Amino acid sequence: MIDTKTTILHQEQIAPQIFRLRLLSPRIAREARPGQFVHLRIREGTDPLLRRPFSIHRVNRERGEVQVLYQVVGQGTRLLSRKPVGERLDVLGPLGHRFEVSEEGGGVLLVAGGIGIAPLVFLCEDLLRGHAVTALIGARSRDGILCHDSLRSGGVTVHIATDDGSLGHRGLVTDLLNAQLEAGREAVYACGPVAMLRTVSALCRAHRISCQISLESRMACGLGACLGCAVKVRSSVPPGYEYKRVCKEGPVFDAEEVIFDENLLSGH
Amino acid sequence: MIDTKTTILHQEQIAPQIFRLRLLSPRIAREARPGQFVHLRIREGTDPLLRRPFSIHRVNRERGEVQVLYQVVGQGTRLLSRKPVGERLDVLGPLGHRFEVSEEGGGVLLVAGGIGIAPLVFLCEDLLRGHAVTALIGARSRDGILCHDSLRSGGVTVHIATDDGSLGHRGLVTDLLNAQLEAGREAVYACGPVAMLRTVSALCRAHRISCQISLESRMACGLGACLGCAVKVRSSVPPGYEYKRVCKEGPVFDAEEVIFDENLLSGH
Amino acid sequence: MNTAPLENVPLDLSIEIGSLHLKNPVLAASGTFGYGREFAKVMDLSRLGGIVTKAITLEPRLGNPTPRIVETASGMLNSIGLANVGVAAFARDKMPFLRSCGTAVIVNVAGRSMDEYVEVVRRLSDCPGIHALEINISCPNVQEGGLAFGADPKVAAAVIGAVRSVTRLPVIAKLTPNVTDIVRIAEAVQEAGADAVSLINTLVGMAIDVVRRRPELGGVTGGLSGPAIKPVALAMVWKAAQAVRIPVIGMGGIMNAGDALEFMLAGAVAVQVGTANFVDPTSTIRIVEGLEDTLRERGMGSVKEIIGALEV
Amino acid sequence: MNTAPLENVPLDLSIEIGSLHLKNPVLAASGTFGYGREFAKVMDLSRLGGIVTKAITLEPRLGNPTPRIVETASGMLNSIGLANVGVAAFARDKMPFLRSCGTAVIVNVAGRSMDEYVEVVRRLSDCPGIHALEINISCPNVQEGGLAFGADPKVAAAVIGAVRSVTRLPVIAKLTPNVTDIVRIAEAVQEAGADAVSLINTLVGMAIDVVRRRPELGGVTGGLSGPAIKPVALAMVWKAAQAVRIPVIGMGGIMNAGDALEFMLAGAVAVQVGTANFVDPTSTIRIVEGLEDTLRERGMGSVKEIIGALEV
Ligand SMILES: Cc1cc2nc3c(=O)[nH]c(=O)nc-3n(C[C@H](O)[C@H](O)[C@H](O)COP(=O)(O)OP(=O)(O)OC[C@H]3O[C@@H](n4cnc5c(N)ncnc54)[C@H](O)[C@@H]3O)c2cc1C
Ligand SMILES: Cc1cc2nc3c(=O)[nH]c(=O)nc-3n(C[C@H](O)[C@H](O)[C@H](O)COP(=O)(O)OP(=O)(O)OC[C@H]3O[C@@H](n4cnc5c(N)ncnc54)[C@H](O)[C@@H]3O)c2cc1C
Ligand SMILES: Cc1cc2nc3c(=O)[nH]c(=O)nc-3n(C[C@H](O)[C@H](O)[C@H](O)COP(=O)(O)O)c2cc1C
Ligand SMILES: Cc1cc2nc3c(=O)[nH]c(=O)nc-3n(C[C@H](O)[C@H](O)[C@H](O)COP(=O)(O)O)c2cc1C
Ligand code: FES
Ligand code: FES
């Protein structure tokens, strides 16, 4: 991992508030593994001061391209969405820990909430080499359901849920989960809002199915140095918990270890 | 004067580090008088935080256009120079006090150092209605001599001085001044570096010719409220000086009243 | 905060600071709004909760050497000093306009000595149209007095006690953040009879021109204001609001209604807006409108529901 | 500061802090550089003047509840607490790598009690490869101790005196800016035997989530760092450098060589770089290079010519 100047190759809005950014960085494209993230400096100067972390959405190793799929939620992402093609962007990465994929083929399940689909698409590329993949994708309404077409054409079985019923099942994506888990799966991979991850984790535990989740947390360094991105995990020694760094031991965690307390549910 | 959103109509680089910006603001174009300035907000957010003051370089009342001629010297002007056409720019103005122009026609002299030419071009439009205008324009080298062609074609007699002799007289623009003042002038108008203004002021005093100078000072409000832009001027009551506001009583001052002390010479 | 008012339901933005009634909790901060007149061209001053004037002293003062301001990261340093026209000229030349603005007029008072504070307050108390006095025991930009008065609880209490005894106007003690424990100062001035405290004044700061190897400011050090200091101000307001019974007026880096809400949630009954006036001269009005929008969006009838509503 | 080194004339960037010799005056600040390892991937650590470790306490500490950081205007608040592996694990697991870095290792020490400080210092003094100790009497993020030790000159002196008597390593007292007069604290620790002072630690600050009506930080308040605080830090460094005989190490918002020069002109013999490491992990190296360029451009042989060269 080193500090790189990348070039913006392309940027397009693909849904309300959702943008896809393509960056030229042969090294990151080569080294990146599913679940890892990049840490972007939004602009020069001191406002905003800190970098912004984004999952690696896809890579194209031949063309040296890295893709990020992101949602505009505040000042940093708004400024990012206005960047023109050709502009240079300071990127650290790839950072963090990948999703683990077992060598034995078998049926695996992806669960995505909203923009949480971003890292799961990259993971899919790996999984499809030896696994049958089913994806449950949820969002508030059909506008927020992303990447389902490309996953389908890649051979993934996709089920959709929207809060307003505008596409697929009306309700939560986790409503679809029990049926899937009962069918039996080798592993579950999930990314999305914390409340969703909590439900997914609980159901996977009930079904004794291994589950990996990608967590978000406010980050400063992204390198494991500042301890700012800590998340509470179970520990066998008193007081029964410790902190792990989302940027270093994560962002992918075994769902079993994460403590879904009030701080995790309400904060970033 | 009110707060206005203007639109960038055009921006072009006309010399190394020198840019010309055309803004659409019918109201400012209508109200502006030579010597007044506009106060620009460079970008949203808090970096840079404060506005930047620029003299009004020209106006086109029919088209509702206001022009600014500026030099890139730091972060704010660098960011400004990168703004694309069509972008909206938050502008306060016109602000400050105009150059006074006497009704009686007669020969007047302009003295410009570097980017100090900016407000004098607007002034020229007024002066040319009833006065014979001579302009002394100085800069470090020929690249820094601005607007001389358009002044000449407008009917102004132009003399040029450059430090390196690459155009006109080799030396300071003030070297040319004595000869001009001895020829007799109704008034002198000057804008440029403080050291130049000091020499111009001293020579005008020696020749008993009225001289108006445009000063720069760091500004916060631009409206006369913060007292940040103060400049020391003579006063008849003890301690013999007081402060005036460059944004309100200035930026144009009678050269007689300004105290050219160390703080004025070295600071902004 | 950019959305226009949704509907015209009656909203109560008014608040009370002792006997002082404000139509809304947004005040223009001392030293950043002149004597009001400069801003009248860009806004309707009667929509403000109030205007706090530049500090007034007994005699006119010229203020500090130039340069007096320098920009810093998300902030600015000023070393204006207590440049002002003096109490007599203020009452004669500036008050007529202020009285006509249709908003509360709060006069910021400074002095070199206890006697000067008392004398200025006495004279202002005779001047009609003043709604309250803000006693500036916290200016970092004067050699004698200023900061010294506000940094020691005993001295602070002595100044406030002295002015308290010569005026019937509400007395607001303006506190400096350049202290180990602002709560002790707030408690001391409360005991001495202050009707409210306002905080924070600027933090002492400095900037250096590395080419010229000189301080950027004529006054060498200056006072830091603007968004940079907001977190510091908010922590102090929160601590002070928990400790004192009298109302707390919060300020420091407030740029928009969201910032104002942070201070009010932390316990401020009103806010002052300073540096933001330089960035956008209509900031105060935007903040009033933003507070109205927030009340509407959340279905609240009164701004008082927000004050101190932070859940810790 | 972007220009490449002009030529390879020998430049002396070295400085001394008591018996501590540094190859250049640029240190990575405590808590922002981990135990060095994370940054080894992006830079050559041997080019640094030194590394100051995250605070070490006697026992391992988990640190504060989450969220632990929040961005503010040109700054950030952190409420990490003193999360660390404890002195034993530090000496065993972290020191071997640090010893191999080819740069000075300065260990930041914190404690809940005077005894804890003394015990940690005693144990570290037995550990080879440590060049100096920075005694953190200024952390704003712990309930007991921390800030309290650094806010009172007597207590500060007592801690420094106690650790002084149990170690031969150079002792640097790290001061808090959250005090009325930092000069008094600096003088007190000088008398107590500190070899140097370093300042500033973070300013106490707060941020509020107005939608949830809750503090942004799990720890409610936190420490403000970054460019926002640079003017405050610079003023304190300048005042302290004029008042004490021992070397002053300056920090607070240093992002580039220009900022470092400001601190050195104000009297700092060395600087620490903190928050900048999060924005650009190679900040420290860029600053070293920028100082080299400055010396070349101005024809100076040694960085010592800059120290305290401010003309006031
Ligand atoms: C490992 C990781 C991977 C991520 N991947 C993606 C992705 O692929 N696509 C995507 O759209 N978003 C992703 N996020 C979330 C993304 O980082 C935030 O949406 C973004 O930082 C918001 O910045 P802002 O300035 O627009 O928002 P603001 O709310 O203005 O940001 C203020 C501060 O809060 C932090 N912050 C705000 N929201 C989040 C969040 N959800 N997680 C972490 N920090 C936050 C910001 O980084 C910043 O420091 C990821 C976060 C993490 C930690
Ligand atoms: C009344 C007036 C009219 C002006 N007219 C023009 C003009 O027509 N063309 C032009 O090129 N420049 C003009 N200037 C100068 C112009 O305002 C500065 O060059 C500009 O503010 C520099 O901003 P920066 O961020 O690029 O520089 P920085 O040096 O990064 O700015 C840092 C701070 O210093 C202030 N500052 C820096 N230089 C000056 C200066 N010379 N005068 C005042 N403040 C300064 C900035 O406003 C800012 O607050 C004028 C200044 C004044 C006061
Ligand atoms: C240019 C300037 C002048 C000021 N003058 C005064 C003053 O005369 N009296 C006073 O009590 N505070 C004065 N202040 C402090 C402000 O009233 C306010 O306390 C401080 O700036 C913090 O608020 P802000 O960050 O919103 O500006 C001044 C501030 C600035 C920026
Ligand atoms: C995330 C973080 C953790 C910190 N931890 C410590 C610490 O353990 N001990 C200490 O003395 N200072 C600590 N500090 C303070 C820094 O060392 C430094 O004094 C401060 O951040 C100001 O410098 P800066 O603005 O360059 O960051 C920490 C700062 C940050 C941002
Ligand atoms: S973001 Fe710094 S340790 Fe994770
Ligand atoms: S810039 Fe504020 S008074 Fe002139």
Short mmCIF file of C-alpha atoms and ligand atoms in Angstrom, two decimals, chain A residues 226, chain D residues 29-32 54-55 76 78 80 82 108 134 136 174 200-202 225-226 229 251-254 272-275 278, ligand 4:
data_model
loop_
_atom_site.label_atom_id
_atom_site.label_comp_id
_atom_site.label_asym_id
_atom_site.label_seq_id
_atom_site.Cartn_x
_atom_site.Cartn_y
_atom_site.Cartn_z
CA CYS A 226 -4.93 6.64 15.24
CA ALA D 29 3.49 13.40 17.28
CA SER D 30 2.13 11.04 19.90
CA GLY D 31 -1.07 9.22 19.08
CA THR D 32 -0.93 9.99 15.37
CA LYS D 54 1.12 6.75 21.52
CA ALA D 55 0.83 7.24 25.32
CA MET D 76 -10.77 17.10 14.19
CA ASN D 78 -10.61 12.83 19.09
CA ILE D 80 -9.38 7.96 21.80
CA LEU D 82 -5.31 6.35 26.41
CA ASN D 108 4.91 9.23 25.55
CA GLU D 134 7.60 12.64 26.83
CA ASN D 136 1.90 13.50 28.94
CA LYS D 174 4.06 17.77 27.32
CA ILE D 200 0.51 21.98 22.62
CA ASN D 201 -1.64 18.98 23.28
CA THR D 202 -5.22 19.24 22.06
CA SER D 225 -6.21 19.17 16.71
CA GLY D 226 -5.23 20.18 13.21
CA ILE D 229 -5.53 25.26 16.36
CA MET D 251 3.22 21.46 17.61
CA GLY D 252 -0.40 22.07 16.72
CA GLY D 253 -1.74 22.08 13.18
CA ILE D 254 1.57 21.80 11.36
CA GLN D 272 5.92 17.53 16.02
CA VAL D 273 3.50 16.68 13.27
CA GLY D 274 0.21 15.08 14.28
CA THR D 275 -3.06 15.36 12.41
CA PHE D 278 -3.84 11.43 8.59
C1 LIG E 4 -5.95 10.78 17.37
C2 LIG E 4 -5.01 11.50 18.29
C3 LIG E 4 -4.45 10.81 19.37
C4 LIG E 4 -3.57 11.46 20.24
N1 LIG E 4 -3.02 10.77 21.28
C5 LIG E 4 -2.10 11.40 22.08
C6 LIG E 4 -1.43 10.71 23.13
O1 LIG E 4 -1.63 9.50 23.32
N2 LIG E 4 -0.54 11.38 23.90
C7 LIG E 4 -0.27 12.70 23.71
O2 LIG E 4 0.53 13.29 24.41
N3 LIG E 4 -0.87 13.39 22.70
C8 LIG E 4 -1.78 12.77 21.88
N4 LIG E 4 -2.37 13.47 20.88
C9 LIG E 4 -2.05 14.90 20.69
C10 LIG E 4 -1.00 15.10 19.58
O3 LIG E 4 0.20 14.45 19.90
C11 LIG E 4 -0.75 16.61 19.38
O4 LIG E 4 -0.30 17.18 20.59
C12 LIG E 4 -1.99 17.35 18.94
O5 LIG E 4 -2.78 16.56 18.09
C13 LIG E 4 -1.68 18.67 18.24
O6 LIG E 4 -0.93 18.49 17.08
P1 LIG E 4 -1.59 18.37 15.60
O7 LIG E 4 -2.51 19.52 15.44
O8 LIG E 4 -0.42 18.38 14.67
O9 LIG E 4 -2.33 17.08 15.57
C14 LIG E 4 -3.24 12.82 20.02
C15 LIG E 4 -3.82 13.50 18.91
C16 LIG E 4 -4.67 12.85 18.05
C17 LIG E 4 -5.25 13.62 16.89
#
